[in-house]
Amino acid sequence: MALKVSAQHGGNVYAAARELKRSIDSLLDFSASINPLGPSPHAVRALKQSIALIGHYPDPDCAALKTALASHLSMPRASITVGNGSSELIYALPRALNTRHALIVGPTFSSYASSVKLAGGACSFLYACRTENYRPPLEQVLRSIRAGRRKGRPIDTVFLCNPNSPTGQVCDIPLLTEVIHAVMRAGVWLVLDETFIEYCPGQSMLKHLPACSQLVILRSFTKFYALPGIRVGYAVASRQVTADLQRHLPAWSVNSAAQSAAAAALRDRKHAERSFTYMVDARKLFLRQLSGVRGVTMLPTHCNFLLLEFASAPIRFAMIRSLRREGILVRDCSNVPGLTPRSIRVAIRSRADNHRFVSAIKRLAS
């Protein structure tokens, strides 16, 4: 059987299970970077209890969840928009902000560009350099904002992911603060995706929101809170942007179970602390275990995943295919603009899963 090596978004275990004729439970999914400790027990309990609500429409205002978020973030409820995953918000934002020309800082999620183009806008790109371990090129971002245009066209929106996926890099805080001040002066929107911020709490730019009406911060319950299957994300912005964004979302897009589970997950501080501590230790161990694999280069990371590079694109392809045959899925990054065609991304999972991955890749690389 000729196995397909997908270059699409990670986490499609269903397609892999059909292709490999295996159950989903038998697969090790390193393509999706989800908290290996799983969801909070409080969130699971809330999910079970929400069965009583299925005879009613969900709360279209997500009032209980917004209240929980407002308390968690120390932000007003009126500045919070809840969506069916942060993806729904990403696709609504270019319409809500009337984006005509976006500057996208890559390599990064493809959804930013897709959403702008779908809304009829154009995109320009600034890519981090491999020779600098993909350090976010904020100096170039500042120059473009101050110049007011990129490739001859006025810029009205900047998309930036921090910490960034798939590189795992974080922004220089003083430079990022300068970017925020620059967009304020230029009247340009800054959409700052903080999907992985729980792994780097010191990187959060929430404190700048009250003073910067041009800033929109995106977050998700998918990665750190391990709730990818119920789809919950949120945006924090000025009251005006929040109202405009809400008008571009369909009614009842966030179901009752998702609202209940997300609110419960926020309240479970002990599980959050365990998850953060686990990842700090597991990341160090995983890096140490992979350091001896022949022909594999590891890029520094601040997240719950690693960007790996092989000696050549054919070797990368063969490795992905061989791992897939063994039921181990990784994220093929060869088609991500700005990355080398030798790249893959792998999640950091449980110690047992990580050991199995390391054993497999060492054997296949020998």
Coordinates of C-alpha atoms in Angstrom, one line a residue:
M1 CA 0.0 0.0 0.0
A2 CA 1.3 3.4 -0.9
L3 CA 1.0 5.6 2.1
K4 CA 0.2 9.3 1.7
V5 CA 2.3 11.8 3.4
S6 CA 0.0 14.8 4.2
A7 CA 1.4 18.3 4.4
Q8 CA -1.9 19.7 5.8
H9 CA -2.7 20.8 9.3
G10 CA -1.8 18.3 12.1
G11 CA -4.3 16.3 14.1
N12 CA -6.3 14.5 11.4
V13 CA -6.2 11.2 13.1
Y14 CA -9.4 10.1 11.3
A15 CA -7.9 10.2 7.8
A16 CA -4.8 8.4 9.1
A17 CA -6.9 5.7 10.8
R18 CA -8.9 5.1 7.6
E19 CA -5.7 5.0 5.5
L20 CA -3.8 2.7 7.8
K21 CA -6.9 0.6 8.6
R22 CA -6.2 1.0 12.3
S23 CA -8.2 2.3 15.2
I24 CA -7.6 5.9 16.4
D25 CA -6.6 4.6 19.8
S26 CA -3.7 2.6 18.2
L27 CA -2.1 5.8 16.7
L28 CA 0.4 8.0 18.4
D29 CA -0.4 11.5 17.2
F30 CA 2.7 13.7 17.4
S31 CA 1.3 16.0 14.7
A32 CA -1.0 17.8 17.1
S33 CA 0.6 19.6 20.1
I34 CA -2.0 19.0 22.8
N35 CA -1.2 19.0 26.6
P36 CA -0.1 15.4 27.2
L37 CA -1.8 15.4 30.7
G38 CA -5.1 15.8 29.0
P39 CA -8.0 18.0 30.0
S40 CA -8.7 19.0 33.6
P41 CA -10.9 16.5 35.5
H42 CA -13.2 19.4 36.3
A43 CA -13.6 20.1 32.6
V44 CA -14.4 16.4 31.9
R45 CA -17.0 16.4 34.8
A46 CA -18.6 19.6 33.4
L47 CA -18.8 17.9 29.9
K48 CA -20.7 15.0 31.4
Q49 CA -23.0 17.3 33.4
S50 CA -23.8 19.4 30.3
I51 CA -25.8 16.5 28.8
A52 CA -28.8 18.0 30.7
L53 CA -28.6 21.1 28.5
I54 CA -28.9 19.4 25.1
G55 CA -32.6 20.2 25.0
H56 CA -31.9 23.9 24.9
Y57 CA -30.0 26.2 22.6
P58 CA -26.6 27.3 23.9
D59 CA -26.3 30.6 25.6
P60 CA -25.5 32.9 22.5
D61 CA -23.7 35.4 24.8
C62 CA -21.5 32.7 26.5
A63 CA -22.1 34.7 29.7
A64 CA -20.8 32.2 32.2
L65 CA -17.6 31.5 30.2
K66 CA -17.0 35.2 29.6
T67 CA -17.4 35.8 33.3
A68 CA -14.9 33.1 34.0
L69 CA -12.5 34.5 31.4
A70 CA -12.9 38.1 32.7
S71 CA -11.9 36.9 36.2
H72 CA -9.0 34.8 34.9
L73 CA -7.6 37.6 32.7
S74 CA -8.6 40.6 34.9
M75 CA -10.3 42.1 31.9
P76 CA -13.8 43.4 31.4
R77 CA -16.4 41.0 29.9
A78 CA -17.2 43.5 27.2
S79 CA -13.7 43.0 25.8
I80 CA -14.0 39.3 25.3
T81 CA -15.4 37.4 22.2
V82 CA -15.8 33.6 22.4
G83 CA -15.7 31.6 19.2
N84 CA -15.9 28.0 17.9
G85 CA -12.1 27.7 18.3
S86 CA -9.7 30.5 17.6
S87 CA -10.0 29.5 13.9
E88 CA -13.5 30.9 13.7
L89 CA -12.2 34.2 15.1
I90 CA -9.2 34.3 12.7
Y91 CA -11.6 34.0 9.8
A92 CA -14.0 36.6 11.1
L93 CA -11.3 39.2 12.0
P94 CA -10.4 40.4 8.5
R95 CA -14.0 41.2 7.9
A96 CA -14.5 42.8 11.3
L97 CA -11.4 44.9 10.9
N98 CA -11.9 45.6 7.2
T99 CA -8.4 44.3 6.4
R100 CA -7.3 45.2 2.9
H101 CA -3.6 44.5 3.1
A102 CA -2.1 42.3 5.9
L103 CA 1.5 41.9 6.9
I104 CA 2.0 38.3 8.1
V105 CA 5.1 37.4 10.1
G106 CA 6.2 33.9 9.2
P107 CA 6.8 31.0 9.0
T108 CA 3.5 30.6 10.8
F109 CA -0.1 29.4 10.6
S110 CA -1.5 29.4 7.1
S111 CA -5.0 30.4 8.3
Y112 CA -4.0 34.1 8.7
A113 CA -3.3 34.5 5.0
S114 CA -6.3 32.3 4.0
S115 CA -8.7 34.4 6.1
V116 CA -7.5 37.7 4.6
K117 CA -7.7 36.4 1.1
L118 CA -11.2 35.0 1.7
A119 CA -12.3 38.4 2.9
G120 CA -10.9 40.0 -0.3
G121 CA -7.7 41.4 1.1
A122 CA -4.1 41.0 0.1
C123 CA -1.1 39.7 2.0
S124 CA 2.6 40.5 2.3
F125 CA 5.0 38.3 4.3
L126 CA 8.1 38.8 6.4
Y127 CA 10.0 35.5 7.2
A128 CA 12.3 34.8 10.0
C129 CA 15.8 33.6 9.1
R130 CA 16.9 30.0 9.5
T131 CA 20.4 31.2 10.4
E132 CA 18.9 33.0 13.4
N133 CA 16.9 29.9 14.5
Y134 CA 13.7 31.6 13.2
R135 CA 13.9 34.5 15.7
P136 CA 10.8 36.7 14.9
P137 CA 12.0 39.5 12.6
L138 CA 10.4 42.3 14.6
E139 CA 13.0 44.9 13.4
Q140 CA 11.7 44.4 9.9
V141 CA 8.1 44.6 11.2
L142 CA 8.8 47.9 12.8
R143 CA 10.3 49.3 9.6
S144 CA 7.3 48.2 7.6
I145 CA 4.9 49.7 10.0
R146 CA 6.8 53.0 10.2
A147 CA 7.1 53.1 6.4
G148 CA 3.3 52.6 6.3
R149 CA 3.5 50.2 3.4
R150 CA 4.9 46.9 2.1
K151 CA 5.5 46.2 -1.6
G152 CA 4.0 49.6 -2.4
R153 CA 0.7 49.0 -0.7
P154 CA -0.5 50.5 2.6
I155 CA -0.6 48.0 5.5
D156 CA -3.6 48.0 7.8
T157 CA -3.2 44.8 9.7
V158 CA -0.2 42.8 11.1
F159 CA -0.6 39.1 12.1
L160 CA 1.9 37.8 14.6
C161 CA 2.0 34.6 16.5
N162 CA 3.8 34.6 19.9
P163 CA 5.0 32.0 20.9
N164 CA 5.1 31.0 17.3
S165 CA 4.1 27.8 15.6
P166 CA 5.6 25.8 14.0
T167 CA 9.0 27.3 15.0
G168 CA 8.5 27.4 18.8
Q169 CA 10.2 30.8 19.0
V170 CA 9.2 33.8 21.2
C171 CA 9.4 37.5 20.6
D172 CA 11.9 39.9 22.2
I173 CA 9.6 41.7 24.7
P174 CA 11.1 45.2 24.3
L175 CA 10.8 44.9 20.5
L176 CA 7.3 43.6 20.7
T177 CA 6.4 46.5 23.0
E178 CA 7.8 48.8 20.3
V179 CA 5.6 47.1 17.7
I180 CA 2.5 47.8 19.8
H181 CA 3.5 51.4 20.2
A182 CA 4.2 51.6 16.4
V183 CA 0.7 50.3 15.5
M184 CA -0.9 52.7 17.8
R185 CA 0.9 55.6 16.2
A186 CA 0.2 54.3 12.6
G187 CA -3.4 53.4 13.2
V188 CA -2.6 49.8 12.1
W189 CA -4.3 46.7 13.6
L190 CA -2.1 44.1 15.4
V191 CA -3.6 40.6 15.7
L192 CA -1.4 38.8 18.2
D193 CA -2.1 35.1 18.4
E194 CA -1.2 33.8 21.9
T195 CA -2.5 30.3 21.4
F196 CA 0.6 28.8 23.2
I197 CA 1.0 31.6 25.8
E198 CA 0.3 29.4 28.8
Y199 CA 3.7 27.8 28.2
C200 CA 5.4 31.2 28.2
P201 CA 3.3 33.4 30.6
G202 CA 5.9 36.1 30.7
Q203 CA 5.3 36.8 27.0
S204 CA 1.7 37.9 27.3
M205 CA 0.8 41.4 26.0
L206 CA -2.6 41.6 27.7
K207 CA -1.4 44.5 29.9
H208 CA -1.2 46.7 26.8
L209 CA -4.8 46.2 25.8
P210 CA -6.4 49.0 27.9
A211 CA -4.0 51.6 26.2
C212 CA -3.9 50.1 22.7
S213 CA -7.3 50.0 20.9
Q214 CA -5.4 48.6 17.8
L215 CA -4.4 45.4 19.5
V216 CA -6.4 42.1 19.3
I217 CA -5.2 39.1 21.2
L218 CA -6.3 35.6 20.3
R219 CA -6.2 32.5 22.6
S220 CA -7.5 29.0 22.5
F221 CA -8.6 26.1 24.8
T222 CA -7.1 23.6 22.3
K223 CA -3.4 23.3 23.2
F224 CA -2.8 23.9 26.9
Y225 CA -6.3 23.0 28.1
A226 CA -6.4 19.9 25.9
L227 CA -9.9 20.5 24.6
P228 CA -9.5 20.3 20.8
G229 CA -12.6 18.3 20.2
I230 CA -15.1 20.8 21.6
R231 CA -13.7 23.9 19.8
V232 CA -13.4 27.0 22.0
G233 CA -11.3 30.0 21.5
Y234 CA -11.5 33.7 22.4
A235 CA -10.4 37.2 21.4
V236 CA -9.6 40.0 23.8
A237 CA -9.8 43.5 22.3
S238 CA -11.4 47.0 22.7
R239 CA -15.1 47.1 23.3
Q240 CA -15.7 48.4 19.8
V241 CA -13.6 45.7 18.1
T242 CA -15.4 43.1 20.3
A243 CA -18.8 44.4 19.2
D244 CA -17.7 44.4 15.5
L245 CA -16.2 40.9 15.7
Q246 CA -19.4 39.5 17.4
R247 CA -21.5 40.8 14.5
H248 CA -19.4 38.6 12.1
L249 CA -20.0 35.4 14.0
P250 CA -23.0 33.1 13.6
A251 CA -25.4 32.7 16.5
W252 CA -24.9 29.7 18.8
S253 CA -21.5 28.8 17.3
V254 CA -20.2 27.7 20.7
N255 CA -22.2 24.8 22.1
S256 CA -23.3 24.4 25.7
A257 CA -20.8 21.5 26.5
A258 CA -17.9 23.6 25.2
Q259 CA -18.9 26.6 27.2
S260 CA -19.2 24.6 30.4
A261 CA -16.0 22.6 30.0
A262 CA -13.9 25.7 29.1
A263 CA -15.1 27.6 32.2
A264 CA -14.4 24.6 34.4
A265 CA -10.9 24.2 32.9
L266 CA -10.1 27.8 33.7
R267 CA -11.0 27.3 37.4
D268 CA -8.7 24.3 37.8
R269 CA -5.5 26.1 38.7
K270 CA -3.8 22.9 40.1
H271 CA -4.1 21.1 36.8
A272 CA -2.7 24.1 35.0
E273 CA 0.3 24.2 37.4
R274 CA 0.9 20.5 36.9
S275 CA 0.7 20.9 33.1
F276 CA 3.2 23.7 33.0
T277 CA 5.7 22.0 35.3
Y278 CA 5.4 18.7 33.4
M279 CA 6.1 20.4 30.1
V280 CA 9.2 22.2 31.4
D281 CA 10.7 18.8 32.6
A282 CA 9.4 16.7 29.6
R283 CA 10.8 19.2 27.1
K284 CA 14.3 19.0 28.6
L285 CA 14.2 15.2 28.6
F286 CA 12.9 14.9 25.1
L287 CA 15.6 17.3 23.7
R288 CA 18.2 15.3 25.5
Q289 CA 16.9 12.0 24.2
L290 CA 16.8 13.3 20.6
S291 CA 20.2 15.0 20.7
G292 CA 21.9 11.7 19.8
V293 CA 19.8 10.9 16.7
R294 CA 22.0 10.9 13.6
G295 CA 21.1 13.3 10.8
V296 CA 18.5 15.2 12.9
T297 CA 18.8 18.9 13.8
M298 CA 16.6 20.2 16.6
L299 CA 15.6 23.9 16.8
P300 CA 15.3 25.6 20.2
T301 CA 11.7 25.8 21.4
H302 CA 9.7 27.4 24.2
C303 CA 6.5 25.5 23.5
N304 CA 5.1 21.9 23.7
F305 CA 6.5 20.9 20.4
L306 CA 9.8 20.7 18.5
L307 CA 10.8 21.7 15.0
L308 CA 13.2 19.1 13.5
E309 CA 15.2 19.1 10.3
F310 CA 16.6 16.2 8.4
A311 CA 19.7 16.1 6.1
S312 CA 17.5 16.3 3.0
A313 CA 13.9 16.4 1.8
P314 CA 13.9 12.8 0.6
I315 CA 15.1 11.6 4.0
R316 CA 12.4 13.7 5.7
F317 CA 9.7 12.1 3.4
A318 CA 11.0 8.6 4.0
M319 CA 11.1 9.2 7.8
I320 CA 7.5 10.5 7.8
R321 CA 6.3 7.5 5.7
S322 CA 8.2 4.9 7.9
L323 CA 6.9 6.4 11.1
R324 CA 3.4 6.5 9.7
R325 CA 3.5 2.8 8.9
E326 CA 4.3 2.3 12.6
G327 CA 1.2 4.4 13.6
I328 CA 3.3 7.4 14.6
L329 CA 2.0 10.7 13.1
V330 CA 4.1 13.8 12.8
R331 CA 3.4 17.2 11.2
D332 CA 5.0 17.6 7.8
C333 CA 6.2 21.2 7.6
S334 CA 7.9 20.9 4.1
N335 CA 5.2 23.1 2.6
V336 CA 5.2 25.9 5.2
P337 CA 6.4 29.0 3.5
G338 CA 9.7 30.2 5.1
L339 CA 10.7 26.8 6.4
T340 CA 13.2 24.4 4.7
P341 CA 11.6 21.4 2.9
R342 CA 13.5 19.2 5.4
S343 CA 11.3 20.2 8.3
I344 CA 8.8 18.4 10.6
R345 CA 7.1 19.4 13.8
V346 CA 6.6 16.9 16.7
A347 CA 4.6 17.3 19.8
I348 CA 6.0 16.6 23.3
R349 CA 3.7 13.9 24.7
S350 CA 3.9 11.5 27.7
R351 CA 7.2 10.1 28.7
A352 CA 6.2 6.7 27.4
D353 CA 5.1 8.1 24.0
N354 CA 8.2 10.2 23.7
H355 CA 10.4 7.2 24.4
R356 CA 8.6 5.2 21.7
F357 CA 9.1 8.0 19.2
V358 CA 12.8 8.4 20.1
S359 CA 13.3 4.7 19.8
A360 CA 11.6 4.6 16.4
I361 CA 13.4 7.6 14.9
K362 CA 16.8 6.3 16.2
R363 CA 16.2 2.9 14.6
L364 CA 15.0 4.4 11.3
A365 CA 17.9 6.8 11.2
S366 CA 20.5 4.2 11.7

